[in-house]
XYZ file of C-alpha atoms in Angstrom:
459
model
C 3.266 21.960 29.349
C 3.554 25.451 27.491
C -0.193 25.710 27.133
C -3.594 23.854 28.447
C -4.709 20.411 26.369
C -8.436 19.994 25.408
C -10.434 16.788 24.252
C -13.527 16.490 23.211
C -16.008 13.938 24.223
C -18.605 12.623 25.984
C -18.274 10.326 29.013
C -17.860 6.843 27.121
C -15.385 8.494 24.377
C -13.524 10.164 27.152
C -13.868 6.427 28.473
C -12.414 4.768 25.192
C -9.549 7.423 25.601
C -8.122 6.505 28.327
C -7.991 2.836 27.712
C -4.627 3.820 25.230
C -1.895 6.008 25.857
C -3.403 8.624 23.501
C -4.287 11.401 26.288
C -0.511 11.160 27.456
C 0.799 11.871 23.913
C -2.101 14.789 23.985
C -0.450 16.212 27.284
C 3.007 15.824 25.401
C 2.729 17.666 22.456
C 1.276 20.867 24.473
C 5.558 21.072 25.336
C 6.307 21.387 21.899
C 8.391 24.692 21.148
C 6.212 27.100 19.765
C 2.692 25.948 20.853
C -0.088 27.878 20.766
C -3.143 28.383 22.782
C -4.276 25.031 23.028
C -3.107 21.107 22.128
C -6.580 19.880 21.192
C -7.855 16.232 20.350
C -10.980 15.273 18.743
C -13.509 12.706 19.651
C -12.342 10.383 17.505
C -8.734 10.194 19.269
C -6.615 7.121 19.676
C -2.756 6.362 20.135
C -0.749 7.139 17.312
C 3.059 7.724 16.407
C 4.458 10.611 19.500
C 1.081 12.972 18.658
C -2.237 11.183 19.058
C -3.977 10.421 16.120
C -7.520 12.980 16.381
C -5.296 15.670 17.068
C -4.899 19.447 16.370
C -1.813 20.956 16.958
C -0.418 24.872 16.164
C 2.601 26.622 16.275
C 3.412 29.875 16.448
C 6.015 31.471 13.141
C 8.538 31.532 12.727
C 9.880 29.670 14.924
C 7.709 27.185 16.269
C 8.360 23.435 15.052
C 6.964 20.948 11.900
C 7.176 17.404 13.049
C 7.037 14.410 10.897
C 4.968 12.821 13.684
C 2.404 15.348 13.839
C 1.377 14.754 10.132
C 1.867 10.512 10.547
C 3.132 8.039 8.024
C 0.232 8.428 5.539
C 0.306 11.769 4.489
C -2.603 13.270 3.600
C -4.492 10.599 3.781
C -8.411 11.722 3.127
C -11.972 11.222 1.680
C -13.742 11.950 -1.117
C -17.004 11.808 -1.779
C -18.911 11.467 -5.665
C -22.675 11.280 -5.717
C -24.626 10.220 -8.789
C -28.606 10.933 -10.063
C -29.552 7.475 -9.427
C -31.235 5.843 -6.624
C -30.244 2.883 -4.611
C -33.176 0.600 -5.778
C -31.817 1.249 -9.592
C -28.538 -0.533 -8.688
C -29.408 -3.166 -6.549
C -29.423 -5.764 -9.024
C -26.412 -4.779 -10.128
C -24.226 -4.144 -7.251
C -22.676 -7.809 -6.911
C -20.715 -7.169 -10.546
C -20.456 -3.265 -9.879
C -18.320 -4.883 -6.330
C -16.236 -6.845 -8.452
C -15.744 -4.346 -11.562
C -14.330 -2.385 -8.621
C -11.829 -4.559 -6.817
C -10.484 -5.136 -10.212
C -9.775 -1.530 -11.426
C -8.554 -0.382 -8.184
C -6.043 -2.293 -7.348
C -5.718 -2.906 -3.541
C -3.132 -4.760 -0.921
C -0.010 -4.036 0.766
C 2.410 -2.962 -2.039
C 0.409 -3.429 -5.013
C 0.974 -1.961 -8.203
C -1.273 0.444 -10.404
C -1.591 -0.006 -14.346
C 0.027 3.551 -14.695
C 4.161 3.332 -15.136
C 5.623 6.732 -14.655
C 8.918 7.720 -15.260
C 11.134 10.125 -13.499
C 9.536 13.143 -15.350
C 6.450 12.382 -15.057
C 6.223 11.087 -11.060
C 8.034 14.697 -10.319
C 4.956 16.265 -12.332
C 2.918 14.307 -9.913
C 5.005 15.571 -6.625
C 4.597 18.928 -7.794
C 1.169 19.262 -9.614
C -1.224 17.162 -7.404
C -4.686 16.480 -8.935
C -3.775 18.898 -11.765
C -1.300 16.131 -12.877
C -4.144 14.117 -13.402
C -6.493 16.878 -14.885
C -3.412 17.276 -17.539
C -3.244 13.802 -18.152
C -7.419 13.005 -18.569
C -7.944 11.394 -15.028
C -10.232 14.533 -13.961
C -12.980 16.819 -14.660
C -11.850 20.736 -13.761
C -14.856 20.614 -11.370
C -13.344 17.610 -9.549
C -10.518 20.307 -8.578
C -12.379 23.102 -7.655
C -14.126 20.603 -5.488
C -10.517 19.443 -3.943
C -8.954 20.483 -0.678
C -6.524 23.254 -1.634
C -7.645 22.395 -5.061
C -5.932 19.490 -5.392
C -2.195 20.620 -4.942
C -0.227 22.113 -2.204
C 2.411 24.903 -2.895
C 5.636 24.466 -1.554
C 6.279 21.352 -2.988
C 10.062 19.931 -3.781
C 10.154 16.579 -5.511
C 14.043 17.445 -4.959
C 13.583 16.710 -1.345
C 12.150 13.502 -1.735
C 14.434 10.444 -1.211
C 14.526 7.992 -3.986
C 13.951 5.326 -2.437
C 10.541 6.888 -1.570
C 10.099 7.675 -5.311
C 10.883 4.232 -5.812
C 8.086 2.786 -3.686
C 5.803 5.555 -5.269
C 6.324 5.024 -8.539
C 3.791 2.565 -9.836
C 1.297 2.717 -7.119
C -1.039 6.034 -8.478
C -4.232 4.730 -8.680
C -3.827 2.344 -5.817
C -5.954 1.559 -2.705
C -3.528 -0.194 -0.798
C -4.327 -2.210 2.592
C -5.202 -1.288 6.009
C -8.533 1.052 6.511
C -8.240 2.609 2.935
C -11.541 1.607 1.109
C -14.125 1.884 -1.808
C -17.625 2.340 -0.675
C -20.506 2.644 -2.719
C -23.266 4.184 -0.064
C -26.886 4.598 -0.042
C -27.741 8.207 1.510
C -29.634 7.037 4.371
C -30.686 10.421 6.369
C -30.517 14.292 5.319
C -30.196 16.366 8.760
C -30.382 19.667 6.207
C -32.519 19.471 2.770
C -31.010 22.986 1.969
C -27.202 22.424 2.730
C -27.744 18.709 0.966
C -29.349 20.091 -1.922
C -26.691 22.671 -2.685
C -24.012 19.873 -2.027
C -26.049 17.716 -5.051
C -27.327 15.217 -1.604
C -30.705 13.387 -1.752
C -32.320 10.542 0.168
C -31.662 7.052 -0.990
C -29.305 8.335 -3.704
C -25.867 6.560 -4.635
C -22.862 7.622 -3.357
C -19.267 6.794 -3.450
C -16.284 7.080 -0.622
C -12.612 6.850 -1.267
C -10.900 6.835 1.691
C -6.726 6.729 0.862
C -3.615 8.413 0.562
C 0.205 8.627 -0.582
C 0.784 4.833 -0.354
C 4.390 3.740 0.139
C 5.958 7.263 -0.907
C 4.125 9.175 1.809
C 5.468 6.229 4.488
C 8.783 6.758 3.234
C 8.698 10.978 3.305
C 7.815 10.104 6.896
C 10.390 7.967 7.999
C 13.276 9.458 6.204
C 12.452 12.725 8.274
C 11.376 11.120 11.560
C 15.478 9.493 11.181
C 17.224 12.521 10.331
C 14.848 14.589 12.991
C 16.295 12.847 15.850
C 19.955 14.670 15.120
C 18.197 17.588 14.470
C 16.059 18.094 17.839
C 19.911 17.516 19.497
C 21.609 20.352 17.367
C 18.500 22.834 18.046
C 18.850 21.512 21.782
C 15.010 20.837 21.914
C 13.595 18.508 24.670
C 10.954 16.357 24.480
C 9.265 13.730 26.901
C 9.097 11.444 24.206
C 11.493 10.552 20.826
C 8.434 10.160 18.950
C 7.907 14.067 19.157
C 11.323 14.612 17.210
C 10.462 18.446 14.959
C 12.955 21.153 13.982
C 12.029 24.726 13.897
C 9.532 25.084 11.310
C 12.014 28.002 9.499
C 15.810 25.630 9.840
C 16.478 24.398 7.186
C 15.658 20.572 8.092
C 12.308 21.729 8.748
C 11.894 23.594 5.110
C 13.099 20.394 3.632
C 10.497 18.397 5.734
C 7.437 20.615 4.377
C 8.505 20.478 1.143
C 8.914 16.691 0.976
C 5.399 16.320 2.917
C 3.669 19.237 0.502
C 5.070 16.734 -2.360
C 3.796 13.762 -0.669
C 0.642 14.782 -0.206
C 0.005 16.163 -3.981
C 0.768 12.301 -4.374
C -1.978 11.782 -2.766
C -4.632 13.887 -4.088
C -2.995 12.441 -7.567
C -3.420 8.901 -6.237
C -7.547 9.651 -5.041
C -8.087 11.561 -8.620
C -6.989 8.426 -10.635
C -9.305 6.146 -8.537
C -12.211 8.610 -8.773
C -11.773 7.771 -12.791
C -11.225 4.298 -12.309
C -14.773 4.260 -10.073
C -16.258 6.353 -13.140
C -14.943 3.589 -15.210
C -16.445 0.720 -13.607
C -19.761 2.494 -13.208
C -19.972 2.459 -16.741
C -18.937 -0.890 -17.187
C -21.456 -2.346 -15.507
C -24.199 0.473 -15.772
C -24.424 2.127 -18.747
C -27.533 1.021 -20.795
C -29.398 -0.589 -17.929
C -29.005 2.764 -15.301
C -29.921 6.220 -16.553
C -27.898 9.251 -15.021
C -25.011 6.845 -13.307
C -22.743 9.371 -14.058
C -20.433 10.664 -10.734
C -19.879 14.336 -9.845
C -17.603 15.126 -7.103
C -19.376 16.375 -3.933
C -16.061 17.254 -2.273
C -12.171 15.627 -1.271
C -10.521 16.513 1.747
C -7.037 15.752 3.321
C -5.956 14.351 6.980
C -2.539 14.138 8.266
C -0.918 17.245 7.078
C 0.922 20.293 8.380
C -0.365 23.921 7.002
C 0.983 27.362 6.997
C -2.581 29.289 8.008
C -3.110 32.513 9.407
C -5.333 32.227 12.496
C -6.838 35.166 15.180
C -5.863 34.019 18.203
C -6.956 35.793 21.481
C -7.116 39.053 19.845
C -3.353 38.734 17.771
C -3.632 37.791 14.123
C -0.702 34.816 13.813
C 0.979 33.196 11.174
C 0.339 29.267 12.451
C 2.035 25.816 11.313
C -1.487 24.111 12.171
C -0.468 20.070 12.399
C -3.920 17.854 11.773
C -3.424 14.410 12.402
C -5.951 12.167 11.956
C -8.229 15.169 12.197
C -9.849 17.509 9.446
C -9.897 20.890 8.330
C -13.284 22.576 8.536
C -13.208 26.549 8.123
C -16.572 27.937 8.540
C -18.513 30.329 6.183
C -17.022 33.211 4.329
C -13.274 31.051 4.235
C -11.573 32.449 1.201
C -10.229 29.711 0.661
C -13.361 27.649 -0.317
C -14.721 27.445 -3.470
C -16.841 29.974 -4.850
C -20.092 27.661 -5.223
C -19.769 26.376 -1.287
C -18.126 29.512 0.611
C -21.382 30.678 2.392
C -21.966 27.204 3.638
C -18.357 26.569 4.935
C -16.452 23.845 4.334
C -17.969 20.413 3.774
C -16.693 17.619 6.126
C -16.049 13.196 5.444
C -16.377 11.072 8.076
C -16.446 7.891 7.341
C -17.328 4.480 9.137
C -16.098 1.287 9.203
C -17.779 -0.786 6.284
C -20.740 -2.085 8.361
C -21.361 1.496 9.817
C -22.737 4.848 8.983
C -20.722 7.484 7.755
C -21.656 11.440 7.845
C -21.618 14.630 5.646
C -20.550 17.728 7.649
C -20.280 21.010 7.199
C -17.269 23.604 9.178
C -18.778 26.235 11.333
C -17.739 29.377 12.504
C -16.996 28.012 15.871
C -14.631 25.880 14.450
C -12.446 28.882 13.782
C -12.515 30.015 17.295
C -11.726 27.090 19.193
C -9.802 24.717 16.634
C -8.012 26.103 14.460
C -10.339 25.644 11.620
C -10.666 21.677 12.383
C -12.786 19.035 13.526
C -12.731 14.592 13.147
C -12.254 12.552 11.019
C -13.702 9.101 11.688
C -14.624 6.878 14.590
C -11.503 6.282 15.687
C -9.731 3.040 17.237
C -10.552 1.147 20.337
C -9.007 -2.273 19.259
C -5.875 -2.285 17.714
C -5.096 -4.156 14.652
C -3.659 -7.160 16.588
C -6.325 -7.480 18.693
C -9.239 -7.264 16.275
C -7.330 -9.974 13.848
C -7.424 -12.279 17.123
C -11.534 -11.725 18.000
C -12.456 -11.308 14.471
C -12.707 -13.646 11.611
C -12.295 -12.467 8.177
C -14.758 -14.819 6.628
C -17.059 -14.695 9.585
C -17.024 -10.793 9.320
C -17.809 -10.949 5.587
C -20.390 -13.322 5.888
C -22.149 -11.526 8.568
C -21.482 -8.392 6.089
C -23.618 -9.824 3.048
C -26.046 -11.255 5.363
C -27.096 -7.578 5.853
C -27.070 -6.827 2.114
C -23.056 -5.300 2.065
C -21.758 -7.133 -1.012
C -17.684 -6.997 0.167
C -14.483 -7.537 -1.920
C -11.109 -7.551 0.105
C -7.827 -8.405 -0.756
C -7.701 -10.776 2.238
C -9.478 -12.016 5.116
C -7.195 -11.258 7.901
C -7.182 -7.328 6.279
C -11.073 -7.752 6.381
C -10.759 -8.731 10.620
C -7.896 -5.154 11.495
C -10.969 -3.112 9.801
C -14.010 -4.989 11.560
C -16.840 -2.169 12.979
C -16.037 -3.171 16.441
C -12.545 -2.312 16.321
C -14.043 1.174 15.763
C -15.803 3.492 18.569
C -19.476 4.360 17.642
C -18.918 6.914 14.678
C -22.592 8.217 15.305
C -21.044 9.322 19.164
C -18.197 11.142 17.866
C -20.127 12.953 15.075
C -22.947 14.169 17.951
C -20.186 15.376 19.666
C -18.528 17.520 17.144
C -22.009 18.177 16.163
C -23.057 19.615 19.980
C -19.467 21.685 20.364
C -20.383 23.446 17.366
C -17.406 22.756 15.307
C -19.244 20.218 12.775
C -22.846 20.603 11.845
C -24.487 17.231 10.208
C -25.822 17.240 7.051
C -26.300 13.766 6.090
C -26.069 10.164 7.223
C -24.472 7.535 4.517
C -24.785 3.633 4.493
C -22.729 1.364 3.019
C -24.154 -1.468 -0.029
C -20.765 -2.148 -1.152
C -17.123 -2.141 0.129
C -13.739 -2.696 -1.564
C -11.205 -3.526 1.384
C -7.110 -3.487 0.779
């Protein structure tokens, strides 16, 4: 190990942890060249691909490595959150047809296609312009994008270094869902920890609420495992060892691992694309079925924000100001209060943080702190995080059963199929409300409100 890992958790969480290999793969990427002051995990860490997914990872510039594993197959997969004026008890007797309305303009499943058909032109717009694609093409508000991680597009991006076989598995799937835990949740805000942070992030109690949780569908996948194949020549010719092949990187300034950010900076303006299209589709069907019997339905953006993605930030660290490759996977950015970066309406609050739940669970509203900067990186987590894995929770869990039990509580639930329904079940998932008190208590993620879910869309 070049430097000390850190977890947080409590006792059970650190007990869920060690049930997977997850902590190993923690302990392994603290050897990777270039590592710097600490390989962290969050709460919410399980096993992933080489890195564990919950983790935080830095290294040092220039020469310190980018690896493909570090970011994950979806790239920058994320949240985002819209909030309307009405209450829950306004929609109610219309939430059965607004679940519906939904699962048919957002088209989920493995594979599935979008109604948009871009050609060549276009789809490199889209690599290159993120959300401001869509803003250009009448799929956004301007606010949406000033209320958008990085504002919706990362710089840096190459559609040039994008295979085409990835384009090819991109090209009709903006404004897609897709399968596995992306999801559509309408919410009812259940709790505000903080009327004045809430109020100034448009938050009320019992109002409606909307989740997206998805990323750069099969183009994403593809930037990920065209670079995790070519990587593992690469580590050989920069004679890099690592305890495990999953770890494969190249120094961050070779030229295999420019290519690499500029194919994952394109892939993940795909994604904020892909989450701007379905934010108008949910706008969409919220008219569909609301409009004349709903007053003030209408959908602002409260805020978007990316996982699985490698950064160029500069960071103090132990009294030297560094130039960082900061590697969040499954984890989420959080810079506390005064952050340039942030939009002007939200920098004295810091930056607001998703974390969702698993369809029959809570989800939370966070805010970054200024602790976050000195012990994370700027970061903190970004769900509950797995206990079961997907084979195991389609063998003790029932689709239909889960469904049913679903409704019974009032969740009206659309899926694209019933063993998709059983990978996603709640108890696959660790207790979200454990990992958000833990962030919470470390200082690196203050709560701000609690969401429930009324209605789910499920790939």
């Amino acid at each position: 190990m070049r430097v000390p890992a850190r977890l947080y958790a409590d006792e059970e969480l650190l007990e869920d942890a060690l049930r997977d290999a997850s902590i190993e793969q923690l302990i392994n990427t603290a050897t990777l060249p270039g590592v710097t002051r600490y390989a962290l995990a969050m709460p919410d860490i399980h096993q992933g691909y080489g890195f564990p997914i919950g983790g935080v990872v830095a290294t040092r510039l220039p020469d310190g490595v980018i690896s493909p594993g570090g970011v994950g197959y979806d790239i920058n997969c994320g949240v985002r959150l819209m909030a309307s004026a009405a209450m829950i008890e306004e929609i109610k007797p219309f939430l059965d047809d607004l679940a519906t309305v939904l699962y048919h303009n957002c088209p989920s499943g493995m594979g599935t296609r979008g109604s948009l058909r871009l050609n060549k032109d276009d789809l490199d717009r889209v690599l290159h312009d993120g959300a401001r694609w869509a803003l250009d093409e009448g799929y956004a508000r301007r606010e949406d994008l000033e209320h958008t991680e990085e504002r919706g597009c990362i710089p840096g991006a190459d559609a040039e270094f994008v295979s085409q076989k990835a384009k090819d598995r991109g090209r009709d799937q903006v404004g897609t869902l897709g399968s596995g835990n992306h999801f559509i949740e309408v919410d009812r805000v259940a709790a505000i920890y903080d009327e004045d942070a809430a109020a100034r992030l448009g938050l009320f109690l019992d109002q409606v609420a909307v989740q997206i949780h998805c990323g750069s569908r099969g183009l994403g996948h593809q930037v990920c495992e065209d670079y995790v194949g070519r990587f593992q020549k690469t580590v050989l010719e920069h004679k890099i060892e690592l305890p495990d092949r999953q770890l494969v990187c190249a120094p961050f300034s070779s030229g295999e691992g420019q290519d690499y950010f500029r194919a994952m900076a394109a892939a993940a303006n795909f994604a904020f694309a892909n989450r701007q299209v379905l934010a108008a589709h949910i706008r969409r069907s919220f008219e569909q079925v609301l409009a004349g019997r709903v007053k003030d339905f209408d959908l602002h953006q409260v805020y978007d924000i990316a996982h699985n993605m490698a950064k160029v930030e500069e960071h103090d660290v132990e009294g030297h100001h560094l130039r960082l490759c900061v590697h969040r996977k499954g984890s989420t950015r959080a810079f506390g209060p005064g952050s340039p970066v942030l939009p002007d309406d939200l920098r004295d609050l810091g930056q607001p943080v998703l974390i969702p739940g698993s369809m029959g669970t809570a989800s939370y509203v966070l805010l970054g702190q200024t602790g976050n900067m000195q012990q994370t990186f700027g970061s903190t987590c970004h769900g509950a995080g797995r206990v079961w894995s997907r084979s195991r929770a389609k063998k003790e869990v029932r689709g239909a059963d889960l469904r049913g039990q679903l409704e019974a509580r009032g969740i009206h639930v659309r899926a694209g199929s019933m063993s998709g329904l059983a990978e996603e079940a709640p108890q696959a998932y660790k207790d979200v409300a454990r990992v958000v008190e833990v962030v919470h208590q470390a200082g690196i993620g203050k709560k701000v409100a609690r969401l429930e879910p009324v209605a789910v869309v499920k790939g």
